[in-house]
Amino acid sequence: MRQQLNRIISDKKSIGMIIFMLVIPILDIVQIYYQDIIKINGEMGKPYPLYVTFLSCYSQGHIFQMIYLWFLPLYLLVIVGEESIVDYITGYKNILICKMGKNKYILQKMKSAFIVSFAIVFVGLGLNLILSQIVFNGGTKTRFDSEPLKYNSFVMIKTFLFEISYTHPLTTNIVYILITAIFAGVLGMMGAALAISIHERKMVYALTFAIWFIPILFKNSSMHIFQPFMEYDFNVIVPMAIWCIVLYILVIITAIIWEKKIVEV
């Protein structure tokens, strides 16, 4: 595990991508500060900090959320998947398998992929939450002040999930950060598993991205899983979350079986 982490840290592309993933949520704060304070000279007051966190998609256009979440598997593949592809191309994979065995090799890759992916997303979103509290400290304005509640020009329905989220915004933000980080961990594992079993860079990136992105296009988009203070209730969010997690796990299991039983080393 330590060796895997050292390889990630020593790789310039991985470090660059980690920094990029940490900076994107911070840039969202900059955009919100500009749109709500500088652009209108602070006439409407500061927004309430717990409702302007990165996952809440408060910023206009949600551009940074789309850049971050839509292409998340590609970023994670650069960090936790590339080394498996390089190991195969250079033949280093065979050396590692001879030293530790294929089962241990795969297990270490899966563990490091989950931990690193989870940690990067958790730290980035957690940092955004903390900075939001600092930058917008004392803010009281929310997009939920008027009745009926309006969101993106549509009247919002006060669902049970929304009522809980609105009443406990700090807990809600922490829970959604954990959920997003867990999904990122599983997504990192999926990308790493495909990289181990397929080896072909273009195919690995395309397949991982497709499996992640296609559910985003559904009517009940998978992005609803990660956004707090939404009008959707548990009956929409939970089935989609379960469906996605089961899909990712099935892909991971299939890739591992392919690697262990079919691919000859």
Coordinates of N, CA, C and O in Angstrom, one line a residue, residues 28 31 59-68:
D28 N -15.3 27.6 -7.3 CA -16.7 27.8 -7.2 C -17.1 28.8 -6.1 O -18.0 29.6 -6.3
Q31 N -16.5 32.2 -7.7 CA -17.6 32.6 -8.6 C -18.8 33.1 -7.8 O -19.5 34.1 -8.2
S59 N -23.9 28.2 -7.5 CA -23.3 29.1 -8.5 C -24.1 29.1 -9.8 O -24.6 28.0 -10.2
Q60 N -24.1 30.2 -10.5 CA -24.9 30.3 -11.8 C -24.2 29.4 -12.8 O -23.0 29.4 -13.1
G61 N -25.0 28.6 -13.5 CA -24.5 27.8 -14.6 C -24.0 26.4 -14.2 O -23.8 25.5 -15.0
H62 N -23.6 26.3 -12.9 CA -23.0 25.1 -12.3 C -21.8 24.6 -13.1 O -21.6 23.4 -13.2
I63 N -21.1 25.5 -13.7 CA -20.0 25.1 -14.6 C -18.9 24.3 -13.9 O -18.5 23.3 -14.4
F64 N -18.6 24.7 -12.7 CA -17.5 24.0 -12.0 C -18.0 22.6 -11.5 O -17.2 21.6 -11.4
Q65 N -19.3 22.5 -11.1 CA -19.8 21.2 -10.7 C -19.8 20.2 -11.9 O -19.5 19.0 -11.8
M66 N -20.1 20.7 -13.1 CA -20.1 19.9 -14.3 C -18.7 19.4 -14.6 O -18.5 18.3 -15.0
I67 N -17.8 20.4 -14.6 CA -16.4 20.0 -14.9 C -15.9 19.0 -13.9 O -15.2 18.0 -14.3
Y68 N -16.3 19.1 -12.6 CA -15.8 18.2 -11.6 C -16.5 16.9 -11.6 O -15.8 15.8 -11.7

